[in-house]
Short mmCIF file of C-alpha atoms and ligand atoms in Angstrom, two decimals:
data_model
loop_
_atom_site.label_atom_id
_atom_site.label_comp_id
_atom_site.label_asym_id
_atom_site.label_seq_id
_atom_site.Cartn_x
_atom_site.Cartn_y
_atom_site.Cartn_z
CA MET A 1 0.05 -0.05 0.02
CA SER A 2 1.27 3.31 -0.92
CA GLU A 3 1.32 6.14 1.84
CA LEU A 4 -2.00 7.96 1.97
CA PRO A 5 -2.16 11.84 1.74
CA PRO A 6 -2.55 13.53 5.10
CA THR A 7 -6.04 13.93 6.15
CA SER A 8 -7.52 16.92 7.81
CA ASP A 9 -9.58 16.53 11.00
CA ARG A 10 -12.79 17.22 9.24
CA SER A 11 -12.32 14.59 6.52
CA LYS A 12 -14.90 11.76 6.62
CA ILE A 13 -14.59 8.29 5.08
CA VAL A 14 -17.64 6.67 3.08
CA LEU A 15 -17.71 3.00 2.06
CA GLY A 16 -19.59 2.60 -1.28
CA ILE A 17 -21.07 -0.26 -2.92
CA GLU A 18 -22.28 -0.54 -6.55
CA SER A 19 -24.24 -3.59 -7.96
CA SER A 20 -27.07 -2.25 -10.04
CA CYS A 21 -26.03 -3.85 -13.25
CA ASP A 22 -23.10 -6.10 -14.30
CA GLU A 23 -20.22 -4.65 -12.31
CA THR A 24 -19.72 -5.55 -8.70
CA ALA A 25 -17.61 -2.74 -7.02
CA VAL A 26 -16.57 -1.49 -3.60
CA ALA A 27 -14.69 1.72 -2.78
CA LEU A 28 -13.58 3.73 0.22
CA VAL A 29 -13.47 7.63 -0.43
CA ARG A 30 -12.60 10.39 1.80
CA THR A 31 -14.52 13.71 1.63
CA ASP A 32 -11.23 15.52 0.56
CA ARG A 33 -11.54 13.53 -2.70
CA THR A 34 -9.04 10.73 -1.90
CA ILE A 35 -9.99 7.26 -3.20
CA LEU A 36 -8.48 5.26 -0.41
CA ALA A 37 -9.24 1.90 -2.02
CA GLU A 38 -11.44 0.44 -4.78
CA ARG A 39 -12.13 -2.74 -6.41
CA ILE A 40 -14.27 -3.80 -9.29
CA ALA A 41 -15.32 -6.98 -10.90
CA SER A 42 -16.96 -7.14 -14.24
CA GLN A 43 -19.24 -9.86 -15.19
CA GLU A 44 -18.58 -9.60 -18.83
CA ALA A 45 -17.49 -13.07 -19.29
CA GLU A 46 -20.71 -14.53 -17.61
CA HIS A 47 -23.09 -12.34 -19.83
CA ALA A 48 -21.21 -12.54 -22.97
CA PRO A 49 -22.72 -15.72 -24.34
CA TYR A 50 -26.20 -14.18 -24.09
CA GLY A 51 -25.31 -10.81 -25.86
CA GLY A 52 -26.58 -8.87 -22.90
CA VAL A 53 -26.91 -8.70 -19.17
CA VAL A 54 -29.11 -11.60 -17.66
CA PRO A 55 -30.61 -10.21 -14.43
CA GLU A 56 -30.63 -13.51 -12.54
CA ILE A 57 -26.94 -14.37 -13.43
CA ALA A 58 -25.97 -10.73 -12.49
CA ALA A 59 -27.62 -11.13 -9.00
CA ARG A 60 -26.02 -14.36 -8.25
CA ALA A 61 -22.63 -12.97 -9.26
CA HIS A 62 -22.98 -10.01 -7.03
CA ALA A 63 -24.02 -12.19 -4.17
CA GLU A 64 -20.97 -14.35 -4.57
CA ARG A 65 -18.43 -11.48 -5.03
CA LEU A 66 -19.61 -8.65 -2.76
CA ALA A 67 -18.55 -9.98 0.72
CA PRO A 68 -14.97 -11.04 -0.22
CA MET A 69 -14.59 -7.75 -2.14
CA LEU A 70 -15.70 -5.66 1.01
CA GLU A 71 -13.15 -7.58 2.98
CA ALA A 72 -10.43 -7.11 0.30
CA VAL A 73 -11.14 -3.29 0.04
CA MET A 74 -10.84 -2.81 3.79
CA ASP A 75 -7.60 -4.62 3.74
CA ASP A 76 -6.29 -2.66 0.81
CA ALA A 77 -6.88 0.56 2.91
CA GLY A 78 -5.71 -1.07 6.12
CA MET A 79 -8.92 -0.01 7.74
CA SER A 80 -11.86 -1.52 9.68
CA LEU A 81 -15.44 -0.48 9.79
CA GLU A 82 -14.65 1.65 12.75
CA ASP A 83 -12.86 3.92 10.56
CA VAL A 84 -15.71 4.46 8.35
CA ASP A 85 -18.25 7.22 8.82
CA ALA A 86 -21.13 6.10 6.61
CA ILE A 87 -22.08 3.23 4.38
CA ALA A 88 -23.51 4.04 0.91
CA ALA A 89 -24.95 1.70 -1.51
CA THR A 90 -26.76 2.08 -4.86
CA ALA A 91 -30.53 1.54 -4.14
CA GLY A 92 -31.75 1.92 -7.64
CA PRO A 93 -32.59 2.36 -10.49
CA GLY A 94 -31.23 -0.79 -11.97
CA LEU A 95 -31.74 -4.63 -12.04
CA ILE A 96 -33.51 -5.23 -8.73
CA GLY A 97 -31.85 -8.52 -7.79
CA GLY A 98 -28.37 -7.03 -7.94
CA VAL A 99 -29.53 -3.75 -6.30
CA MET A 100 -30.97 -5.65 -3.40
CA VAL A 101 -27.73 -7.61 -2.83
CA GLY A 102 -25.72 -4.41 -2.42
CA LEU A 103 -28.40 -2.53 -0.44
CA VAL A 104 -29.08 -5.32 2.07
CA SER A 105 -25.19 -5.82 2.55
CA ALA A 106 -24.90 -2.03 3.29
CA LYS A 107 -27.84 -2.17 5.75
CA ALA A 108 -26.18 -5.04 7.55
CA LEU A 109 -22.87 -3.38 7.83
CA ALA A 110 -24.57 -0.05 8.87
CA MET A 111 -26.44 -1.91 11.48
CA ALA A 112 -23.64 -3.87 12.91
CA SER A 113 -21.25 -0.73 13.02
CA GLY A 114 -23.79 1.82 14.04
CA LYS A 115 -22.88 4.05 11.05
CA PRO A 116 -25.42 5.83 8.94
CA LEU A 117 -26.81 4.21 5.91
CA MET A 118 -27.05 6.19 2.58
CA ALA A 119 -29.25 4.84 -0.08
CA ILE A 120 -27.92 6.31 -3.19
CA ASN A 121 -29.47 6.93 -6.68
CA HIS A 122 -27.21 5.33 -9.25
CA LEU A 123 -27.94 8.31 -11.48
CA GLU A 124 -26.94 10.69 -8.64
CA GLY A 125 -23.58 8.77 -8.50
CA HIS A 126 -23.06 9.61 -12.11
CA ALA A 127 -24.20 12.98 -11.97
CA LEU A 128 -21.89 13.99 -9.04
CA SER A 129 -18.86 11.96 -10.10
CA PRO A 130 -17.25 14.72 -12.22
CA ARG A 131 -16.99 16.62 -8.89
CA LEU A 132 -14.95 13.82 -7.36
CA ALA A 133 -12.33 14.28 -10.07
CA ASN A 134 -12.65 17.98 -10.48
CA PRO A 135 -12.56 20.01 -7.26
CA GLU A 136 -13.25 23.23 -9.19
CA LEU A 137 -16.45 22.17 -10.65
CA GLU A 138 -19.15 24.13 -8.89
CA PHE A 139 -23.02 24.02 -9.25
CA PRO A 140 -24.90 24.60 -11.48
CA TYR A 141 -23.85 22.60 -14.59
CA LEU A 142 -25.48 21.04 -17.52
CA LEU A 143 -25.02 17.19 -17.40
CA LEU A 144 -25.25 14.88 -20.30
CA LEU A 145 -25.87 11.46 -18.75
CA VAL A 146 -25.24 8.67 -21.31
CA SER A 147 -25.08 5.07 -20.34
CA GLY A 148 -26.36 1.70 -20.97
CA GLY A 149 -29.62 2.46 -19.37
CA HIS A 150 -30.06 6.22 -19.50
CA CYS A 151 -29.83 9.25 -21.95
CA GLN A 152 -30.62 12.37 -20.25
CA ILE A 153 -29.78 16.07 -20.01
CA LEU A 154 -30.05 17.35 -16.61
CA LEU A 155 -29.36 20.76 -14.92
CA VAL A 156 -27.49 19.85 -11.73
CA GLU A 157 -28.25 22.66 -9.44
CA ALA A 158 -27.11 21.37 -6.00
CA VAL A 159 -26.69 17.96 -4.30
CA GLY A 160 -30.20 16.53 -4.58
CA GLU A 161 -31.46 19.20 -6.91
CA TYR A 162 -31.69 17.78 -10.52
CA ARG A 163 -33.83 19.21 -13.25
CA ARG A 164 -34.38 16.94 -16.27
CA LEU A 165 -34.44 18.70 -19.49
CA ALA A 166 -34.43 15.78 -21.84
CA THR A 167 -34.53 12.06 -21.88
CA THR A 168 -34.91 9.27 -24.44
CA ILE A 169 -38.22 8.13 -25.68
CA ASP A 170 -36.93 4.63 -26.42
CA ASP A 171 -33.36 3.23 -26.39
CA ALA A 172 -30.57 4.65 -24.22
CA LEU A 173 -27.45 5.65 -26.32
CA GLY A 174 -25.26 2.88 -24.79
CA GLU A 175 -27.99 0.44 -25.64
CA ALA A 176 -27.91 1.64 -29.33
CA PHE A 177 -24.07 1.17 -29.23
CA ASP A 178 -24.61 -2.45 -27.80
CA LYS A 179 -27.17 -3.20 -30.34
CA THR A 180 -25.01 -1.89 -33.16
CA ALA A 181 -22.22 -4.07 -32.00
CA LYS A 182 -24.44 -7.10 -31.84
CA ILE A 183 -25.71 -6.35 -35.47
CA LEU A 184 -22.11 -6.19 -36.64
CA GLY A 185 -21.12 -9.19 -34.76
CA LEU A 186 -18.68 -7.46 -32.37
CA GLY A 187 -19.93 -8.94 -29.31
CA TYR A 188 -20.76 -7.40 -25.84
CA PRO A 189 -20.31 -4.81 -24.36
CA GLY A 190 -20.48 -3.09 -27.58
CA GLY A 191 -19.58 0.64 -26.97
CA PRO A 192 -15.76 0.24 -26.85
CA LYS A 193 -15.86 -2.22 -29.95
CA VAL A 194 -17.87 0.06 -32.09
CA GLU A 195 -15.66 2.84 -31.29
CA LYS A 196 -12.63 0.92 -32.19
CA LEU A 197 -14.05 -0.33 -35.56
CA ALA A 198 -15.24 3.23 -36.33
CA LEU A 199 -11.58 4.46 -36.23
CA SER A 200 -11.09 2.75 -39.70
CA GLY A 201 -14.42 3.76 -41.17
CA ASP A 202 -15.80 6.63 -43.12
CA PRO A 203 -18.51 8.46 -41.03
CA LYS A 204 -20.17 9.71 -44.33
CA ALA A 205 -20.33 6.33 -45.97
CA VAL A 206 -23.83 5.27 -44.77
CA ALA A 207 -26.83 7.75 -44.89
CA LEU A 208 -28.25 7.00 -41.52
CA PRO A 209 -31.26 8.94 -39.77
CA ARG A 210 -30.80 11.48 -36.97
CA PRO A 211 -34.04 10.80 -34.88
CA LEU A 212 -35.72 13.98 -33.43
CA LYS A 213 -32.92 16.22 -34.81
CA GLY A 214 -34.43 19.69 -35.16
CA SER A 215 -37.66 18.51 -33.42
CA LYS A 216 -39.47 21.03 -31.01
CA GLU A 217 -39.83 18.23 -28.71
CA PRO A 218 -36.83 18.09 -26.23
CA HIS A 219 -36.04 14.48 -26.15
CA PHE A 220 -33.79 11.71 -27.66
CA SER A 221 -34.72 8.72 -29.78
CA PHE A 222 -32.19 6.10 -30.90
CA ALA A 223 -34.61 3.16 -31.97
CA GLY A 224 -34.87 4.30 -35.60
CA LEU A 225 -31.11 4.88 -35.87
CA LYS A 226 -30.57 1.30 -34.64
CA SER A 227 -33.17 -0.04 -37.11
CA ALA A 228 -31.46 1.86 -39.96
CA VAL A 229 -28.13 0.21 -38.89
CA LEU A 230 -29.71 -3.23 -39.12
CA ARG A 231 -31.05 -2.48 -42.60
CA ALA A 232 -27.65 -1.02 -43.72
CA HIS A 233 -26.02 -4.18 -42.60
CA GLU A 234 -28.49 -6.58 -44.01
CA SER A 235 -28.21 -4.77 -47.49
CA GLY A 236 -24.84 -6.06 -47.62
CA LYS A 237 -23.70 -2.89 -49.46
CA TYR A 238 -21.38 -1.43 -46.67
CA ARG A 239 -18.24 -2.47 -44.82
CA PRO A 240 -18.76 -2.76 -41.04
CA GLU A 241 -16.32 -0.10 -40.25
CA ASP A 242 -18.30 2.50 -42.36
CA ILE A 243 -21.45 1.40 -40.59
CA ALA A 244 -19.91 1.80 -37.17
CA ALA A 245 -18.34 5.09 -38.04
CA SER A 246 -21.63 6.46 -39.66
CA PHE A 247 -23.56 5.30 -36.62
CA GLN A 248 -21.25 7.02 -34.19
CA GLN A 249 -21.47 10.17 -36.28
CA ALA A 250 -25.40 10.09 -36.33
CA ALA A 251 -25.29 9.61 -32.55
CA ILE A 252 -22.94 12.63 -32.21
CA ASP A 253 -25.11 14.87 -34.29
CA CYS A 254 -28.13 13.80 -32.28
CA LEU A 255 -26.42 14.70 -29.02
CA ILE A 256 -25.26 17.98 -30.15
CA ASP A 257 -28.60 18.99 -31.64
CA ARG A 258 -30.45 17.96 -28.38
CA LEU A 259 -27.99 19.82 -26.24
CA GLY A 260 -28.54 22.79 -28.38
CA HIS A 261 -32.33 22.56 -27.90
CA ALA A 262 -31.79 22.05 -24.08
CA LEU A 263 -29.64 25.36 -23.95
CA SER A 264 -32.25 27.33 -25.81
CA ARG A 265 -34.75 26.64 -22.88
CA THR A 266 -32.57 27.50 -19.93
CA GLU A 267 -29.96 30.03 -18.91
CA VAL A 268 -26.62 28.77 -20.10
CA PRO A 269 -24.73 27.34 -17.03
CA PRO A 270 -21.04 27.82 -16.79
CA ALA A 271 -20.21 24.13 -17.44
CA LEU A 272 -21.04 21.19 -19.56
CA VAL A 273 -20.27 17.83 -17.97
CA VAL A 274 -20.68 14.39 -19.33
CA ALA A 275 -20.86 11.22 -17.37
CA GLY A 276 -22.05 7.63 -17.81
CA GLY A 277 -20.36 4.67 -19.67
CA VAL A 278 -20.67 6.33 -23.14
CA ALA A 279 -18.68 9.33 -21.85
CA ALA A 280 -15.63 6.91 -22.37
CA ASN A 281 -16.09 7.50 -26.08
CA THR A 282 -13.31 9.83 -27.28
CA ARG A 283 -15.02 11.07 -30.45
CA ILE A 284 -18.16 11.87 -28.29
CA ARG A 285 -16.08 13.72 -25.84
CA ALA A 286 -14.30 15.68 -28.53
CA ALA A 287 -17.68 16.85 -30.07
CA LEU A 288 -18.94 17.90 -26.61
CA GLU A 289 -15.82 19.87 -25.87
CA ALA A 290 -16.27 21.77 -29.11
CA PHE A 291 -19.86 22.42 -28.33
CA ALA A 292 -19.10 23.68 -24.92
CA GLU A 293 -16.41 25.95 -26.42
CA THR A 294 -18.93 27.45 -28.92
CA HIS A 295 -21.22 28.22 -26.01
CA GLN A 296 -18.41 29.59 -23.79
CA MET A 297 -18.91 26.80 -21.27
CA ARG A 298 -16.23 24.84 -19.51
CA PHE A 299 -16.08 21.18 -20.24
CA ALA A 300 -15.55 18.50 -17.74
CA ALA A 301 -15.49 14.81 -18.12
CA PRO A 302 -14.55 12.44 -15.38
CA PRO A 303 -11.58 9.98 -16.18
CA LEU A 304 -12.59 6.84 -17.91
CA ALA A 305 -12.78 4.64 -14.82
CA LEU A 306 -15.13 7.06 -13.28
CA CYS A 307 -17.42 7.18 -16.40
CA THR A 308 -18.38 3.58 -16.51
CA ASP A 309 -20.16 1.97 -13.43
CA ASN A 310 -17.97 2.07 -10.27
CA ALA A 311 -18.30 2.29 -6.48
CA ALA A 312 -16.24 5.43 -6.01
CA MET A 313 -19.00 7.58 -7.59
CA ILE A 314 -21.47 5.94 -5.22
CA ALA A 315 -19.17 6.58 -2.13
CA TRP A 316 -18.49 10.14 -3.40
CA ALA A 317 -22.40 10.74 -3.53
CA GLY A 318 -22.33 9.59 0.10
CA CYS A 319 -19.56 12.15 0.81
CA GLU A 320 -21.51 14.98 -0.93
CA ARG A 321 -24.54 14.09 1.26
CA LEU A 322 -22.67 13.63 4.54
CA PRO A 323 -22.23 17.25 5.56
CA LEU A 324 -26.00 17.94 4.73
CA GLY A 325 -26.76 15.42 7.47
CA GLN A 326 -28.77 13.15 5.17
CA SER A 327 -29.04 9.50 5.85
CA ASP A 328 -31.63 6.74 5.13
CA PRO A 329 -33.75 4.41 7.31
CA PHE A 330 -33.22 0.57 7.36
CA ASP A 331 -36.49 -0.05 5.61
CA PHE A 332 -35.46 1.83 2.51
CA LYS A 333 -36.73 -0.12 -0.38
CA ALA A 334 -34.56 -0.91 -3.54
CA ARG A 335 -36.09 0.78 -6.49
CA PRO A 336 -36.05 -0.60 -10.09
CA ARG A 337 -37.07 2.85 -11.37
CA TRP A 338 -36.10 6.00 -9.66
CA PRO A 339 -36.03 9.37 -11.66
CA LEU A 340 -33.56 11.97 -10.37
CA ASP A 341 -36.14 14.69 -11.21
CA PRO A 342 -39.43 13.58 -9.64
CA GLU A 343 -41.16 16.47 -11.18
CA ALA A 344 -40.28 15.38 -14.76
CA ASP A 345 -42.97 13.96 -16.95
CA THR A 346 -42.98 10.20 -17.55
CA VAL A 347 -41.80 9.65 -21.02
CA ARG A 348 -42.56 6.55 -22.97
CA GLY A 349 -39.66 4.24 -22.87
CA ALA A 350 -37.41 6.60 -20.88
CA GLY A 351 -34.47 4.37 -21.40
CA VAL A 352 -34.49 2.62 -18.11
CA LYS A 353 -32.90 -0.91 -18.17
CA ALA A 354 -34.69 -3.84 -16.60
O1 KG4 B 1 -22.69 3.66 -17.06
P1 KG4 B 1 -22.47 2.35 -17.58
O2 KG4 B 1 -21.14 1.43 -17.14
O3 KG4 B 1 -23.63 1.32 -16.97
C1 KG4 B 1 -24.80 1.83 -17.01
O4 KG4 B 1 -25.33 2.34 -15.85
O5 KG4 B 1 -25.61 1.68 -18.01
O6 KG4 B 1 -22.59 2.47 -19.21
C2 KG4 B 1 -22.35 1.17 -19.90
C3 KG4 B 1 -22.65 1.56 -21.21
C4 KG4 B 1 -22.79 0.36 -22.30
O7 KG4 B 1 -23.93 0.50 -23.14
C5 KG4 B 1 -21.49 0.57 -23.10
O8 KG4 B 1 -21.53 -0.06 -24.44
C6 KG4 B 1 -21.33 2.12 -23.14
O9 KG4 B 1 -21.61 2.37 -21.94
N1 KG4 B 1 -19.89 2.39 -23.44
C7 KG4 B 1 -19.59 2.99 -24.65
C8 KG4 B 1 -18.14 3.07 -24.59
N2 KG4 B 1 -17.61 2.52 -23.36
C9 KG4 B 1 -18.79 2.10 -22.72
N3 KG4 B 1 -20.24 3.53 -25.56
C10 KG4 B 1 -19.62 4.12 -26.59
N4 KG4 B 1 -18.25 4.25 -26.64
C11 KG4 B 1 -17.51 3.63 -25.53
N5 KG4 B 1 -16.22 3.94 -25.73
ZN1 ZN B 2 -24.24 3.56 -14.67
#
């Protein structure tokens, strides 16, 4: 173990657990933004034969891995539960079996140690993760949250205050990347594979639709794009790398158009932030950075390891809530659906996995 940076007396430590999809993860994070220890186990190999996440397999894998991982993370940091100030776990939205494994474990640890429990919204974890990496990032900021289960534009006004400006009416963008990968026979998870293949393709080679581009409606839609990818592939006329590059470009055009629409409806905040698994995509990051520059906004994207599902972001959401004196009761229920903005209208599809 390397030596930890010195702590101030007021720093607190939060243990975070993530188990809402196909990553089992545990982290110890200090309120001064130090990640003291973290471990993550992906279930890619278990789900790969099915081309997507199988909820029952995911729940079992979380149940098998979580306890040894908790022990290992505490060991890595050379700490015991006594050193921890709060226990945070993803309590939704996500695949309910997995969420329950993490939340119940956190409840047991909190109960046994007498430390507060924090039931974290997974989306809040993504929404606040850029502040873990970036101490200068102040509220408010415009957040593009793009993952396998979600595609939303949110105005992040403060901890716990999120205004949803747009969501998807059908597929999430990560889902569209995964389906494109499946159509092209690239395997699962698809995002990084499509991105890699697109590097050698021509983004103008295939004329693909940009669903809802220019629409007065604020939302995203990717189902039509995915179907067009399927038709292009089945026509046999195009190289897979050209389809991948054209798909990625169409997705980027949609993101930029919808962000422009969102900005036309709100006061332009000082920063644009991207989070969620799709934020790992280099071309998408570059396009967002250019968009931010045109609108005189700062651009922030967390490092790749903080973009995809992880437990440091869950522990960090706990760190953000700790000074506000927020904790949750032991009867807090796992929630398969849990919108960040409860005032936002329900939208068809809404891109929630499960
Ligand atoms: O945030 P995340 O790890 O899990 C969810 O909460 O959904 O996001 C996973 C999603 C997957 O759909 C994956 O294909 C996509 O993020 N993804 C990418 C890239 N890396 C991961 N999509 C595009 N380009 C990438 N480089
Ligand atoms: Zn996620």
